Short mmCIF file of N, CA, C and O in Angstrom, two decimals:
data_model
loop_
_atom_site.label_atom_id
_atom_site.label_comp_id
_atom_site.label_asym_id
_atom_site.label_seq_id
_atom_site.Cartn_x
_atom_site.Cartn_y
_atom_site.Cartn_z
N UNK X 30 0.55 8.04 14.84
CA UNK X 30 -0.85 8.39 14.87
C UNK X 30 -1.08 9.66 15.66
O UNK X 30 -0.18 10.18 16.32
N UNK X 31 -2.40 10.16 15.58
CA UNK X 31 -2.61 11.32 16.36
C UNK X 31 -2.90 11.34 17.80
O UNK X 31 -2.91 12.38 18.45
N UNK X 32 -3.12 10.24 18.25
CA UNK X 32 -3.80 9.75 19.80
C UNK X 32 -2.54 9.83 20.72
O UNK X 32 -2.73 9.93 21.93
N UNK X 33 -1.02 9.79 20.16
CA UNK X 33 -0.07 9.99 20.70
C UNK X 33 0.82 11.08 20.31
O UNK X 33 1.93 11.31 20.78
N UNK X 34 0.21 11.72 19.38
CA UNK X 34 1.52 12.84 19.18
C UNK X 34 3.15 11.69 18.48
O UNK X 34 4.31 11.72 18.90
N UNK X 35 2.71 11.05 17.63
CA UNK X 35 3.98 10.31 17.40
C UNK X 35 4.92 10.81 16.32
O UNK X 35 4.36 11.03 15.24
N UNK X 36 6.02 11.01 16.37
CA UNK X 36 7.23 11.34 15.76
C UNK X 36 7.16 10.25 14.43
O UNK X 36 6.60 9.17 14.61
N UNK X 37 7.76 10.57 13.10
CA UNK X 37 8.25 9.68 11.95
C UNK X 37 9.74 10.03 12.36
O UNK X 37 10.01 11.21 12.63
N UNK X 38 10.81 8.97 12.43
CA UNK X 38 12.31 9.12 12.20
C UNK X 38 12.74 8.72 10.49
O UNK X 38 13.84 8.84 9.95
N UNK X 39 11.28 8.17 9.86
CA UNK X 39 11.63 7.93 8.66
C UNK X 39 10.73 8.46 7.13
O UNK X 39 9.51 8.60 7.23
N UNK X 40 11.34 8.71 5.90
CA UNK X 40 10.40 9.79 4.99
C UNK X 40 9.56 8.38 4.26
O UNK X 40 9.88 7.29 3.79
N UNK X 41 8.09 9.30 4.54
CA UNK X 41 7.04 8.42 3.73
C UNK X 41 7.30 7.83 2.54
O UNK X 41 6.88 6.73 2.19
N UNK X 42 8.15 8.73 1.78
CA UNK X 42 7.81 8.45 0.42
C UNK X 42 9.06 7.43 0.23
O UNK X 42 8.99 6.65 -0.73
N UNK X 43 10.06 7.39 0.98
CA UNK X 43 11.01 6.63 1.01
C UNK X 43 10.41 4.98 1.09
O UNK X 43 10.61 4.10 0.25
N UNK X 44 9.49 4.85 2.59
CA UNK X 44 8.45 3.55 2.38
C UNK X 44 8.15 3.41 1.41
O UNK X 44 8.78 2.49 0.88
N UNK X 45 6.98 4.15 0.43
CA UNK X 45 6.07 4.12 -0.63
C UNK X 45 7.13 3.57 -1.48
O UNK X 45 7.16 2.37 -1.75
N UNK X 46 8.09 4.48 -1.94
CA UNK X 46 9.09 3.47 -3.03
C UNK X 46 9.77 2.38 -3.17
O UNK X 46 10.01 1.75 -4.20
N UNK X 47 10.17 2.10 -1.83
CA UNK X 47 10.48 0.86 -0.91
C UNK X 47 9.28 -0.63 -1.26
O UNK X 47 9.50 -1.68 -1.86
N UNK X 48 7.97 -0.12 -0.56
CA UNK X 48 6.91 -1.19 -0.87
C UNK X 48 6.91 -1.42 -3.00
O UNK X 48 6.66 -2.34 -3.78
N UNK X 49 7.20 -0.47 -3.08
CA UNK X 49 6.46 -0.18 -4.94
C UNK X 49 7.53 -1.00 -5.53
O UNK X 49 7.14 -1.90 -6.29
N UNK X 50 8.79 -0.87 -5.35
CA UNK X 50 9.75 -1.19 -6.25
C UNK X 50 9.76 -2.51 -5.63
O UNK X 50 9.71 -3.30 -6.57
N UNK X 51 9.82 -3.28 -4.33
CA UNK X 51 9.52 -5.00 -3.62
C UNK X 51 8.39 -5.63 -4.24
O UNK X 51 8.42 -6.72 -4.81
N UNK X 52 7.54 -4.99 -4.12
CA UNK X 52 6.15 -5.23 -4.21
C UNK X 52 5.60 -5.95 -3.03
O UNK X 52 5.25 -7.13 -2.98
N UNK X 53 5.58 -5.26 -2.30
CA UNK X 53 5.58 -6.05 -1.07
C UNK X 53 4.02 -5.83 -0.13
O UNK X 53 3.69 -4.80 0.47
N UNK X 54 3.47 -6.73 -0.19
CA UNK X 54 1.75 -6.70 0.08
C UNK X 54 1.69 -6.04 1.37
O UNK X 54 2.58 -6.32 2.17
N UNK X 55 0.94 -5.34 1.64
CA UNK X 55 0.52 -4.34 2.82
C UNK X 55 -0.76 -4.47 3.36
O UNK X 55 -1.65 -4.55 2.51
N UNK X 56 -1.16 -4.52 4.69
CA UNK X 56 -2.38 -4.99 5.07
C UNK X 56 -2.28 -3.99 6.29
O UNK X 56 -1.47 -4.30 7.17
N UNK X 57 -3.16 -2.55 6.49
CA UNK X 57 -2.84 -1.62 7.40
C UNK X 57 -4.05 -2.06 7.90
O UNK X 57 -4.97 -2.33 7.14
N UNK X 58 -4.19 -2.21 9.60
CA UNK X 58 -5.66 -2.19 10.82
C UNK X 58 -5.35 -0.78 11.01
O UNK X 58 -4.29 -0.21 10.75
N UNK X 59 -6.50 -0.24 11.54
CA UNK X 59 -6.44 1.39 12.33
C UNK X 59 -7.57 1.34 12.70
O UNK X 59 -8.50 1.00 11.97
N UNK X 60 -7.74 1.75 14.29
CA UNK X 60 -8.86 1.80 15.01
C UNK X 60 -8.21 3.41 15.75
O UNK X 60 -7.16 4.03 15.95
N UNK X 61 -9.98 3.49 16.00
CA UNK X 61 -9.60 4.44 16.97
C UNK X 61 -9.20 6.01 16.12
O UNK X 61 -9.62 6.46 15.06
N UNK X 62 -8.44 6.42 16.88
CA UNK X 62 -7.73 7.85 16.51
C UNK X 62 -6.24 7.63 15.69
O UNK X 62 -5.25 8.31 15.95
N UNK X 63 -6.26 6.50 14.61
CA UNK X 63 -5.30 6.30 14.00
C UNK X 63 -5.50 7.87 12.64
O UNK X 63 -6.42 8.66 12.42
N UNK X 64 -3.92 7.64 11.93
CA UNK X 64 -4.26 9.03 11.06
C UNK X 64 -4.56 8.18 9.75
O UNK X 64 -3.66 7.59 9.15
N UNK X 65 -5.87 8.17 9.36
CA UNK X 65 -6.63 7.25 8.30
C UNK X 65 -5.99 7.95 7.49
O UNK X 65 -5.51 7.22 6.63
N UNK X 66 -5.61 9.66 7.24
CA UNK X 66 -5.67 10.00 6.35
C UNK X 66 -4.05 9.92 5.59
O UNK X 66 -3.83 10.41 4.48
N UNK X 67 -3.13 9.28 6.32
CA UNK X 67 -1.87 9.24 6.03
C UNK X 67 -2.30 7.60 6.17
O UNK X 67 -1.14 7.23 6.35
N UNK X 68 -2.74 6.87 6.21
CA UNK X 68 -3.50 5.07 5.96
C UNK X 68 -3.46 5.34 4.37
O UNK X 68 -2.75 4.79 3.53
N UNK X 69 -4.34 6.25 4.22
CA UNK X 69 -5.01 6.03 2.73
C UNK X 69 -4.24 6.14 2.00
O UNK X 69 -4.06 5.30 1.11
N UNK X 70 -3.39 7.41 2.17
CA UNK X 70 -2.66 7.87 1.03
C UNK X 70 -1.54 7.18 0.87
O UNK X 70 -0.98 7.29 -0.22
N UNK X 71 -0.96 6.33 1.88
CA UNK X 71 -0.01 5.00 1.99
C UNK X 71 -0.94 3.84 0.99
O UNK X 71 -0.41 3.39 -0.02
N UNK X 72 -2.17 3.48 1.36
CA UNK X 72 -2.95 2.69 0.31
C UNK X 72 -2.68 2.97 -1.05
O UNK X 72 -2.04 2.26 -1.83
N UNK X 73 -3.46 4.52 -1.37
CA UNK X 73 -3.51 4.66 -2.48
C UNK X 73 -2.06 4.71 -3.32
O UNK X 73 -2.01 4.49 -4.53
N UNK X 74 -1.32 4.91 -2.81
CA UNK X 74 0.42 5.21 -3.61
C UNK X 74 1.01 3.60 -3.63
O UNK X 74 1.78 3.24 -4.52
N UNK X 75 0.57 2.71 -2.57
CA UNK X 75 0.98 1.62 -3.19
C UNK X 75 0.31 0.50 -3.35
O UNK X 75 0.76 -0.64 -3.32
N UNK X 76 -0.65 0.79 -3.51
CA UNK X 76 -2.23 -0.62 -3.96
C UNK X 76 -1.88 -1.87 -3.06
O UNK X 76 -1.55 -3.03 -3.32
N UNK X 77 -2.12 -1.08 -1.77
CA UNK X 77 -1.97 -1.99 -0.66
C UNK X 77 -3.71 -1.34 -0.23
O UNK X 77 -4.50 -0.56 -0.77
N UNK X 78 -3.70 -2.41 1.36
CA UNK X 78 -5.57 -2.29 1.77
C UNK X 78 -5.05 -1.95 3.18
O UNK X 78 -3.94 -2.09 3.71
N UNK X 79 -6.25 -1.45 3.62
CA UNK X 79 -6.80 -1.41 4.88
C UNK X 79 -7.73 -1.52 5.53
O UNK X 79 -8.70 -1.74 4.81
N UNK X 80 -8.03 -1.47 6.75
CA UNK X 80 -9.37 -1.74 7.92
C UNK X 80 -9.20 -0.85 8.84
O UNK X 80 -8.26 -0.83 9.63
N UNK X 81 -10.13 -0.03 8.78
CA UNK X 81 -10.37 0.96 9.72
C UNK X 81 -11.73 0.76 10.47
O UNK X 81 -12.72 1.05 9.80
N UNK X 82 -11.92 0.34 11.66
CA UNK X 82 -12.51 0.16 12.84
C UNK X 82 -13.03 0.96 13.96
O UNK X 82 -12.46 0.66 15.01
N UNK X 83 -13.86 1.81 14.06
CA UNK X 83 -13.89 2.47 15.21
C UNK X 83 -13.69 2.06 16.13
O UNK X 83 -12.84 2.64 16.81
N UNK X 84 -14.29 0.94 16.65
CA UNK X 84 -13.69 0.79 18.14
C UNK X 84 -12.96 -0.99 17.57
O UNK X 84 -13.00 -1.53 16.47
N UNK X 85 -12.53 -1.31 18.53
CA UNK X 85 -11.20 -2.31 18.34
C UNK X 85 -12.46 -3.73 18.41
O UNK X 85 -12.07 -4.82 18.02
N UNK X 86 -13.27 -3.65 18.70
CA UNK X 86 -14.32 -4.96 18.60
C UNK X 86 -14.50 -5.38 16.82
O UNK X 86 -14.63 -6.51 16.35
N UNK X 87 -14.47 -4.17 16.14
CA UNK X 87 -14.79 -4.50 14.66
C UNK X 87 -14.10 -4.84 13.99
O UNK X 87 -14.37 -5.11 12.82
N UNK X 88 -12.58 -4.98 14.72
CA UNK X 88 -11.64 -5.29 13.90
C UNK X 88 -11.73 -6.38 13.26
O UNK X 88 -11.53 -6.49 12.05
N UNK X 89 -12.08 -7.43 14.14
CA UNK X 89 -12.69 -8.68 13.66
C UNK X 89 -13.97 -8.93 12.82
O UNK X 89 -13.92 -10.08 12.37
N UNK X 90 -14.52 -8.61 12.63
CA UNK X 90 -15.51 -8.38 11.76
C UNK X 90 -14.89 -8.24 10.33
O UNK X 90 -15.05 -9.05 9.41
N UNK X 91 -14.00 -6.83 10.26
CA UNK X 91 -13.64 -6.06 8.95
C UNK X 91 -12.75 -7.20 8.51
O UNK X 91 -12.61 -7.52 7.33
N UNK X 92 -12.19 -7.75 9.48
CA UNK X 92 -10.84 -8.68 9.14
C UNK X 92 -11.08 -9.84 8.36
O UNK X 92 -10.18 -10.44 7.78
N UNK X 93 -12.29 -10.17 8.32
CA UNK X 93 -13.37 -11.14 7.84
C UNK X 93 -12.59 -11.17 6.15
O UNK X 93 -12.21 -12.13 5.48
N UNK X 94 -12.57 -9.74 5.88
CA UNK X 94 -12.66 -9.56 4.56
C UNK X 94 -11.49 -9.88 4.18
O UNK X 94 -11.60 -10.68 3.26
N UNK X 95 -10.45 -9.66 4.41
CA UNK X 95 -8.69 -10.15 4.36
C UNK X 95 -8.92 -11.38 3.96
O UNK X 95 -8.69 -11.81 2.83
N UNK X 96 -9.39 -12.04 4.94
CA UNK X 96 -9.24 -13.02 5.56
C UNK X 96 -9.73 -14.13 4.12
O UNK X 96 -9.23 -15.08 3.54
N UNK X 97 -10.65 -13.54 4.05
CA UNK X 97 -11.51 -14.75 2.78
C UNK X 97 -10.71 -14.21 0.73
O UNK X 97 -10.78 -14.92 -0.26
N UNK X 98 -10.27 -13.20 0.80
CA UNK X 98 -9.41 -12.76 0.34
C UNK X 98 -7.80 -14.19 0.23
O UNK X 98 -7.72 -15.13 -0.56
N UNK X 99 -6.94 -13.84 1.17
CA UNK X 99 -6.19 -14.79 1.50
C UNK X 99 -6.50 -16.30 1.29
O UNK X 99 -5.64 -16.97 0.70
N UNK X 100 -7.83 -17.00 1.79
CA UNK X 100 -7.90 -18.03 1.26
C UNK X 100 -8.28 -18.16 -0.24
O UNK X 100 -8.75 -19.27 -0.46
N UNK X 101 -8.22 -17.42 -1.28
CA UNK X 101 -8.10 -17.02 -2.83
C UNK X 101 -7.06 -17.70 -2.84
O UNK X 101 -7.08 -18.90 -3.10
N UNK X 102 -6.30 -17.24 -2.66
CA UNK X 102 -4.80 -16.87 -2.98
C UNK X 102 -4.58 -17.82 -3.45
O UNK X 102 -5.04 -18.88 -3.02
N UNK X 103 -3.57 -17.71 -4.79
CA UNK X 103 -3.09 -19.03 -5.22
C UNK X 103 -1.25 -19.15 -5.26
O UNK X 103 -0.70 -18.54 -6.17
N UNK X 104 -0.81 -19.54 -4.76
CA UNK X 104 0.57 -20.46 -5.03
C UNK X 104 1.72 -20.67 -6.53
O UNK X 104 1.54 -21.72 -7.14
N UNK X 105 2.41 -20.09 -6.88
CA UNK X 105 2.82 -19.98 -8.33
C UNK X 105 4.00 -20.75 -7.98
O UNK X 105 4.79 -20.21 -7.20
N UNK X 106 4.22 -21.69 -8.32
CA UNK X 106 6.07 -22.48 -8.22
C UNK X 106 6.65 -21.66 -9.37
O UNK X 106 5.70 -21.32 -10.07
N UNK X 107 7.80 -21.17 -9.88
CA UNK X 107 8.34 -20.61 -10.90
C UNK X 107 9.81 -21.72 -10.70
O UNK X 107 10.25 -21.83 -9.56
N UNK X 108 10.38 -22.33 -11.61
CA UNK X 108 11.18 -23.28 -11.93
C UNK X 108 12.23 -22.38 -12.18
O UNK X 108 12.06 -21.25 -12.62
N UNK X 109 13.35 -22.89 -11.88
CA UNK X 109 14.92 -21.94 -12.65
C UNK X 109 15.26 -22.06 -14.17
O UNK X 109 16.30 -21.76 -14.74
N UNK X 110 13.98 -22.63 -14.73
CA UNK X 110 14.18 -22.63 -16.32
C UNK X 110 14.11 -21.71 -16.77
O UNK X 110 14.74 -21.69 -17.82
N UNK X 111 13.34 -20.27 -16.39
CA UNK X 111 12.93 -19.46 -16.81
C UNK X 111 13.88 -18.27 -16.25
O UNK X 111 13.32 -17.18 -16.14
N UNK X 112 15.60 -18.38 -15.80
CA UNK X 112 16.18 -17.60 -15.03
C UNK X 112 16.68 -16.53 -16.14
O UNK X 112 17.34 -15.58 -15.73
N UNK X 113 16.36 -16.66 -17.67
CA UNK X 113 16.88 -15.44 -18.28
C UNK X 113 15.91 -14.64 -18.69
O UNK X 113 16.13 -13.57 -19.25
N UNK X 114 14.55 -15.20 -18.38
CA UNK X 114 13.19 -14.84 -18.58
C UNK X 114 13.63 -13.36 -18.19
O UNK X 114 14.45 -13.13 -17.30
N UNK X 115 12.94 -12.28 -19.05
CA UNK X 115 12.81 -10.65 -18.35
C UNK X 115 11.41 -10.01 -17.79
O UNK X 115 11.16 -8.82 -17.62
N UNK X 116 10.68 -11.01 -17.58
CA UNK X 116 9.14 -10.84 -16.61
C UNK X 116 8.79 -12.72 -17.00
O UNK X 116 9.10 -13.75 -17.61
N UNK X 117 7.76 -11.92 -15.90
CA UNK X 117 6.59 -13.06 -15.76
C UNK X 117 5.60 -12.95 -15.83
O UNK X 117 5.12 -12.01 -15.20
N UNK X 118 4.74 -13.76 -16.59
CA UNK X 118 3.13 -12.78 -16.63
C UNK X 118 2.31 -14.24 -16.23
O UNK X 118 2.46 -15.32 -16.79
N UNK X 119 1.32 -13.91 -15.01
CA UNK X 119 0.38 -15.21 -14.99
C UNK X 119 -0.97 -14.65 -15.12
O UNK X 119 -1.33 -13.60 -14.59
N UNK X 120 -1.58 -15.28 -15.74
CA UNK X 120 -3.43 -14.79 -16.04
C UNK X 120 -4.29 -16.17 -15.40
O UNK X 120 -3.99 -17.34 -15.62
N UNK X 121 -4.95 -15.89 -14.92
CA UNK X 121 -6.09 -16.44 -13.65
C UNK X 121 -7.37 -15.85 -13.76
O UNK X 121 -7.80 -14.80 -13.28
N UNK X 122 -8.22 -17.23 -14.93
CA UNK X 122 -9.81 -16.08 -14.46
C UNK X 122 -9.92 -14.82 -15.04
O UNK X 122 -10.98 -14.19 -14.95
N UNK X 123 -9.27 -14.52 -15.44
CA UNK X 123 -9.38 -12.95 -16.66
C UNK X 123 -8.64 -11.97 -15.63
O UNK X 123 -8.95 -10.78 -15.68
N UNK X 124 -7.72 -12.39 -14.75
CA UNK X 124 -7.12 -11.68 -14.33
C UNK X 124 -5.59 -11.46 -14.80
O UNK X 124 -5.12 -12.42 -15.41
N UNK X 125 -4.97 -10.63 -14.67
CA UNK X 125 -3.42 -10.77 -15.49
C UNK X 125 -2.53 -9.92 -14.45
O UNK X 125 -2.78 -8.73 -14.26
N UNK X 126 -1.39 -10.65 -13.73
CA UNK X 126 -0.49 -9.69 -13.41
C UNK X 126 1.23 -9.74 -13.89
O UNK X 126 1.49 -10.76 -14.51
N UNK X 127 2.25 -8.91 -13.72
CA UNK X 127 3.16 -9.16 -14.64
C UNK X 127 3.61 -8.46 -13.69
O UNK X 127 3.24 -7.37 -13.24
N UNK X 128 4.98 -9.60 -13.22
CA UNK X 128 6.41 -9.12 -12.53
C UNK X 128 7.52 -9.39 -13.43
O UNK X 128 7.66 -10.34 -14.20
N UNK X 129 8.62 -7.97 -13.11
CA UNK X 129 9.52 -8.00 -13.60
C UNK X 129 10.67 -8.87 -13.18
O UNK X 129 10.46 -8.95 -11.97
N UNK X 130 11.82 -9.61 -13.44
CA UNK X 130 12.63 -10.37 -12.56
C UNK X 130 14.02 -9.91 -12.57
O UNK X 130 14.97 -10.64 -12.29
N UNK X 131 14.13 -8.41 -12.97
CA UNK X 131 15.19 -8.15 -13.07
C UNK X 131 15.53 -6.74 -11.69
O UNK X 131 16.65 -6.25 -11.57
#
């Protein structure tokens, strides 16, 4: 962040492809003098969220929103019947998402 002058030892985009190709859910807080603008563009490249807070009291507030989010969430068991399967597609509510399993 900028409030410390902090060093990366590691390349962004290396993360970004890292999260993209896992798919691995991302939930960034930033208060304060965090660098929103390297937040976002981490958001936007891998359709992950964030909460940005001015002062650290709102965090809780914003967090609200995660939070009721998460209790959504639904639970998928996937059985080993389907181990030659080459995706998975589940639809929920007119929603549709599709992982690959290879």
């Amino acid at each position: 962040g900028h409030e410390n002058s902090s060093n990366s030892f590691t390349n962004k985009n290396e993360i970004i492809d890292l999260v993209n190709r896992h798919k691995v859910p991302v939930i960034f807080v930033a208060t304060l003098l965090s660098d929103i603008k390297l937040i976002k563009e981490f958001a936007e490249k891998t359709d992950s969220l964030y909460i940005y807070a001015k002062e650290y009291l709102e965090v809780k507030t914003k967090s609200q929103q995660i939070i009721d989010m998460l209790k959504q969430a639904l639970v998928v068991d996937v059985n080993t019947a389907i181990n030659d399967a080459k995706a998975i597609k589940i639809d929920y509510q007119g929603k549709s998402v599709r992982f690959d399993t290879n």
